[in-house]
């Protein structure tokens, strides 16, 4: 995999673009949840072709970037009006400088006890504490998917790792029987976690995003597109 940088100018503003060469067949463009503009493409495609492609897609990039900018923060700290989206519901977030650390729901609010005072460490404390409950949700869903997907197809039960990912909700390495999940899923309804996990389990059967892959997902979750749209 080779990474290069370029840029695209839209209405007088220059935006950096990350270009990643990898083993893919087509050139792909996306704007992730952080507003990063990303292009993936096959090895050997010259940069002037990439720049022409970006020029052609400027209107799409502008719309996608504007959509990302208008999204509400999943966790908002430091303004005196702190809040967090927690399993699909928006909660006022009360931060108390105290030990021991803990996260509890009280009267429709989430109360976070932590010794930290700066927003960055408060945010990481929130994720660390919220993940205790999230691990139980993932463990329970994994038991269900192992029985539903792996066992009938004689597949090894995958190991699952939780980590902070901003550009994707999950990933699967079928050869290593390993799945990674972003613990940012705690901001969304629990059914979204079920969808992402099924998506990654389906890769154990079909390692690409072909029609056959989505047929597998549809077999186990006919309404999967509802949750995919929420995450988009």
PDB file of C-alpha atoms in Angstrom, residues 84-232:
ATOM      1  CA  UNK A  84     -23.384  12.868  24.197  1.00  0.00           C
ATOM      2  CA  UNK A  85     -25.331  10.524  21.942  1.00  0.00           C
ATOM      3  CA  UNK A  86     -25.496   7.190  23.754  1.00  0.00           C
ATOM      4  CA  UNK A  87     -27.076   4.204  21.974  1.00  0.00           C
ATOM      5  CA  UNK A  88     -29.088   6.538  19.766  1.00  0.00           C
ATOM      6  CA  UNK A  89     -30.369   8.907  22.447  1.00  0.00           C
ATOM      7  CA  UNK A  90     -29.026  12.384  23.208  1.00  0.00           C
ATOM      8  CA  UNK A  91     -28.135  12.835  26.883  1.00  0.00           C
ATOM      9  CA  UNK A  92     -26.922  15.898  28.781  1.00  0.00           C
ATOM     10  CA  UNK A  93     -23.451  14.982  30.040  1.00  0.00           C
ATOM     11  CA  UNK A  94     -22.463  16.084  33.538  1.00  0.00           C
ATOM     12  CA  UNK A  95     -18.721  15.855  34.216  1.00  0.00           C
ATOM     13  CA  UNK A  96     -17.647  15.737  37.856  1.00  0.00           C
ATOM     14  CA  UNK A  97     -13.979  15.905  38.821  1.00  0.00           C
ATOM     15  CA  UNK A  98     -13.927  12.976  41.213  1.00  0.00           C
ATOM     16  CA  UNK A  99     -12.636   9.489  41.911  1.00  0.00           C
ATOM     17  CA  UNK A 100     -13.326   6.648  41.521  1.00  0.00           C
ATOM     18  CA  UNK A 101     -14.086   6.985  37.827  1.00  0.00           C
ATOM     19  CA  UNK A 102     -17.570   5.970  36.771  1.00  0.00           C
ATOM     20  CA  UNK A 103     -20.378   6.556  34.295  1.00  0.00           C
ATOM     21  CA  UNK A 104     -24.003   6.393  35.446  1.00  0.00           C
ATOM     22  CA  UNK A 105     -27.398   7.482  34.165  1.00  0.00           C
ATOM     23  CA  UNK A 106     -29.279   9.720  36.584  1.00  0.00           C
ATOM     24  CA  UNK A 107     -32.643  11.331  35.848  1.00  0.00           C
ATOM     25  CA  UNK A 108     -32.167  11.353  32.089  1.00  0.00           C
ATOM     26  CA  UNK A 109     -28.557  12.551  32.270  1.00  0.00           C
ATOM     27  CA  UNK A 110     -25.227  10.794  32.022  1.00  0.00           C
ATOM     28  CA  UNK A 111     -22.902  11.625  34.904  1.00  0.00           C
ATOM     29  CA  UNK A 112     -19.190  11.037  34.344  1.00  0.00           C
ATOM     30  CA  UNK A 113     -16.813  10.926  37.300  1.00  0.00           C
ATOM     31  CA  UNK A 114     -13.197  11.439  36.247  1.00  0.00           C
ATOM     32  CA  UNK A 115     -10.132  13.269  37.595  1.00  0.00           C
ATOM     33  CA  UNK A 116      -9.508  14.887  34.212  1.00  0.00           C
ATOM     34  CA  UNK A 117     -10.482  18.462  33.378  1.00  0.00           C
ATOM     35  CA  UNK A 118      -9.456  18.868  29.720  1.00  0.00           C
ATOM     36  CA  UNK A 119     -11.929  17.844  26.978  1.00  0.00           C
ATOM     37  CA  UNK A 120      -9.567  15.400  25.246  1.00  0.00           C
ATOM     38  CA  UNK A 121      -8.956  13.282  28.348  1.00  0.00           C
ATOM     39  CA  UNK A 122     -12.587  13.589  29.441  1.00  0.00           C
ATOM     40  CA  UNK A 123     -13.645  12.198  26.056  1.00  0.00           C
ATOM     41  CA  UNK A 124     -11.262   9.258  26.308  1.00  0.00           C
ATOM     42  CA  UNK A 125     -12.430   8.589  29.881  1.00  0.00           C
ATOM     43  CA  UNK A 126     -16.009   8.496  28.614  1.00  0.00           C
ATOM     44  CA  UNK A 127     -15.149   5.954  25.908  1.00  0.00           C
ATOM     45  CA  UNK A 128     -13.122   3.830  28.306  1.00  0.00           C
ATOM     46  CA  UNK A 129     -15.960   3.613  30.823  1.00  0.00           C
ATOM     47  CA  UNK A 130     -18.757   3.287  28.265  1.00  0.00           C
ATOM     48  CA  UNK A 131     -16.909   0.377  26.636  1.00  0.00           C
ATOM     49  CA  UNK A 132     -17.494  -1.815  29.680  1.00  0.00           C
ATOM     50  CA  UNK A 133     -21.185  -2.046  28.772  1.00  0.00           C
ATOM     51  CA  UNK A 134     -20.430  -2.139  25.042  1.00  0.00           C
ATOM     52  CA  UNK A 135     -18.215  -5.216  25.465  1.00  0.00           C
ATOM     53  CA  UNK A 136     -21.149  -7.084  27.010  1.00  0.00           C
ATOM     54  CA  UNK A 137     -23.339  -6.134  24.027  1.00  0.00           C
ATOM     55  CA  UNK A 138     -20.674  -7.277  21.556  1.00  0.00           C
ATOM     56  CA  UNK A 139     -20.064 -10.516  23.468  1.00  0.00           C
ATOM     57  CA  UNK A 140     -23.782 -11.352  23.474  1.00  0.00           C
ATOM     58  CA  UNK A 141     -24.151 -10.572  19.767  1.00  0.00           C
ATOM     59  CA  UNK A 142     -21.049 -12.631  18.952  1.00  0.00           C
ATOM     60  CA  UNK A 143     -22.551 -15.678  20.679  1.00  0.00           C
ATOM     61  CA  UNK A 144     -25.688 -15.290  18.549  1.00  0.00           C
ATOM     62  CA  UNK A 145     -23.768 -14.813  15.280  1.00  0.00           C
ATOM     63  CA  UNK A 146     -21.404 -17.687  16.008  1.00  0.00           C
ATOM     64  CA  UNK A 147     -24.404 -19.998  16.307  1.00  0.00           C
ATOM     65  CA  UNK A 148     -26.284 -18.448  13.365  1.00  0.00           C
ATOM     66  CA  UNK A 149     -23.485 -17.858  10.838  1.00  0.00           C
ATOM     67  CA  UNK A 150     -20.315 -19.719  11.821  1.00  0.00           C
ATOM     68  CA  UNK A 151     -21.521 -23.057  13.123  1.00  0.00           C
ATOM     69  CA  UNK A 152     -23.815 -24.001  10.198  1.00  0.00           C
ATOM     70  CA  UNK A 153     -21.026 -23.063   7.754  1.00  0.00           C
ATOM     71  CA  UNK A 154     -18.258 -24.802   9.743  1.00  0.00           C
ATOM     72  CA  UNK A 155     -16.364 -21.539  10.288  1.00  0.00           C
ATOM     73  CA  UNK A 156     -13.939 -20.766  13.089  1.00  0.00           C
ATOM     74  CA  UNK A 157     -15.420 -18.341  15.623  1.00  0.00           C
ATOM     75  CA  UNK A 158     -13.624 -15.023  15.028  1.00  0.00           C
ATOM     76  CA  UNK A 159     -11.772 -13.069  17.691  1.00  0.00           C
ATOM     77  CA  UNK A 160     -13.110  -9.524  18.133  1.00  0.00           C
ATOM     78  CA  UNK A 161     -11.147  -6.402  19.022  1.00  0.00           C
ATOM     79  CA  UNK A 162     -12.642  -3.055  20.012  1.00  0.00           C
ATOM     80  CA  UNK A 163     -10.706   0.070  19.105  1.00  0.00           C
ATOM     81  CA  UNK A 164     -11.161   3.727  18.230  1.00  0.00           C
ATOM     82  CA  UNK A 165     -11.738   3.989  14.477  1.00  0.00           C
ATOM     83  CA  UNK A 166     -12.979   7.109  12.717  1.00  0.00           C
ATOM     84  CA  UNK A 167     -12.987   6.081   9.049  1.00  0.00           C
ATOM     85  CA  UNK A 168     -14.914   2.813   9.381  1.00  0.00           C
ATOM     86  CA  UNK A 169     -17.238   1.016  11.785  1.00  0.00           C
ATOM     87  CA  UNK A 170     -15.618  -2.367  11.499  1.00  0.00           C
ATOM     88  CA  UNK A 171     -13.201  -4.524   9.548  1.00  0.00           C
ATOM     89  CA  UNK A 172     -12.656  -8.232   8.993  1.00  0.00           C
ATOM     90  CA  UNK A 173      -9.559 -10.283   8.179  1.00  0.00           C
ATOM     91  CA  UNK A 174     -11.030 -13.664   7.150  1.00  0.00           C
ATOM     92  CA  UNK A 175      -7.661 -15.444   6.899  1.00  0.00           C
ATOM     93  CA  UNK A 176      -6.925 -14.580  10.539  1.00  0.00           C
ATOM     94  CA  UNK A 177     -10.534 -15.091  11.730  1.00  0.00           C
ATOM     95  CA  UNK A 178     -10.411 -11.610  13.241  1.00  0.00           C
ATOM     96  CA  UNK A 179     -12.906  -8.740  13.409  1.00  0.00           C
ATOM     97  CA  UNK A 180     -12.303  -5.194  14.627  1.00  0.00           C
ATOM     98  CA  UNK A 181     -15.131  -2.906  15.747  1.00  0.00           C
ATOM     99  CA  UNK A 182     -15.104   0.818  16.427  1.00  0.00           C
ATOM    100  CA  UNK A 183     -16.304   1.609  19.919  1.00  0.00           C
ATOM    101  CA  UNK A 184     -17.782   4.809  18.473  1.00  0.00           C
ATOM    102  CA  UNK A 185     -20.756   2.529  17.733  1.00  0.00           C
ATOM    103  CA  UNK A 186     -21.864   3.233  21.313  1.00  0.00           C
ATOM    104  CA  UNK A 187     -23.324   6.495  19.996  1.00  0.00           C
ATOM    105  CA  UNK A 188     -25.832   4.659  17.793  1.00  0.00           C
ATOM    106  CA  UNK A 189     -28.835   2.371  18.421  1.00  0.00           C
ATOM    107  CA  UNK A 190     -27.789  -1.145  19.465  1.00  0.00           C
ATOM    108  CA  UNK A 191     -29.283  -2.546  16.257  1.00  0.00           C
ATOM    109  CA  UNK A 192     -26.547  -0.659  14.360  1.00  0.00           C
ATOM    110  CA  UNK A 193     -23.910  -2.651  16.242  1.00  0.00           C
ATOM    111  CA  UNK A 194     -25.781  -5.843  15.314  1.00  0.00           C
ATOM    112  CA  UNK A 195     -25.724  -4.771  11.651  1.00  0.00           C
ATOM    113  CA  UNK A 196     -22.003  -3.920  11.642  1.00  0.00           C
ATOM    114  CA  UNK A 197     -21.158  -7.210  13.313  1.00  0.00           C
ATOM    115  CA  UNK A 198     -23.254  -9.147  10.801  1.00  0.00           C
ATOM    116  CA  UNK A 199     -21.540  -7.203   7.996  1.00  0.00           C
ATOM    117  CA  UNK A 200     -18.127  -8.336   9.246  1.00  0.00           C
ATOM    118  CA  UNK A 201     -19.283 -11.919   9.903  1.00  0.00           C
ATOM    119  CA  UNK A 202     -20.607 -12.031   6.325  1.00  0.00           C
ATOM    120  CA  UNK A 203     -17.064 -11.333   5.133  1.00  0.00           C
ATOM    121  CA  UNK A 204     -16.059 -14.678   6.618  1.00  0.00           C
ATOM    122  CA  UNK A 205     -18.271 -16.195   3.919  1.00  0.00           C
ATOM    123  CA  UNK A 206     -17.804 -13.644   1.100  1.00  0.00           C
ATOM    124  CA  UNK A 207     -14.614 -11.545   1.323  1.00  0.00           C
ATOM    125  CA  UNK A 208     -15.838  -8.745  -0.978  1.00  0.00           C
ATOM    126  CA  UNK A 209     -18.856  -6.450  -1.390  1.00  0.00           C
ATOM    127  CA  UNK A 210     -20.479  -8.287  -4.278  1.00  0.00           C
ATOM    128  CA  UNK A 211     -24.181  -9.017  -4.662  1.00  0.00           C
ATOM    129  CA  UNK A 212     -23.546 -12.406  -3.034  1.00  0.00           C
ATOM    130  CA  UNK A 213     -22.182 -10.618   0.025  1.00  0.00           C
ATOM    131  CA  UNK A 214     -25.300  -8.474   0.461  1.00  0.00           C
ATOM    132  CA  UNK A 215     -27.482 -11.512  -0.195  1.00  0.00           C
ATOM    133  CA  UNK A 216     -25.876 -13.089   2.888  1.00  0.00           C
ATOM    134  CA  UNK A 217     -26.603 -10.003   4.997  1.00  0.00           C
ATOM    135  CA  UNK A 218     -30.168  -9.805   3.705  1.00  0.00           C
ATOM    136  CA  UNK A 219     -30.693 -13.474   4.579  1.00  0.00           C
ATOM    137  CA  UNK A 220     -29.994 -12.803   8.264  1.00  0.00           C
ATOM    138  CA  UNK A 221     -31.188  -9.161   8.506  1.00  0.00           C
ATOM    139  CA  UNK A 222     -33.749  -8.228   5.815  1.00  0.00           C
ATOM    140  CA  UNK A 223     -33.987  -4.619   7.071  1.00  0.00           C
ATOM    141  CA  UNK A 224     -30.207  -4.076   7.252  1.00  0.00           C
ATOM    142  CA  UNK A 225     -30.381  -1.007   4.982  1.00  0.00           C
ATOM    143  CA  UNK A 226     -32.222   0.925   7.719  1.00  0.00           C
ATOM    144  CA  UNK A 227     -29.182   0.671   9.998  1.00  0.00           C
ATOM    145  CA  UNK A 228     -26.668   1.203   7.206  1.00  0.00           C
ATOM    146  CA  UNK A 229     -28.338   4.522   6.389  1.00  0.00           C
ATOM    147  CA  UNK A 230     -28.251   5.600  10.041  1.00  0.00           C
ATOM    148  CA  UNK A 231     -24.505   5.001  10.156  1.00  0.00           C
ATOM    149  CA  UNK A 232     -23.970   6.885   6.913  1.00  0.00           C
TER     150      UNK A 232
END
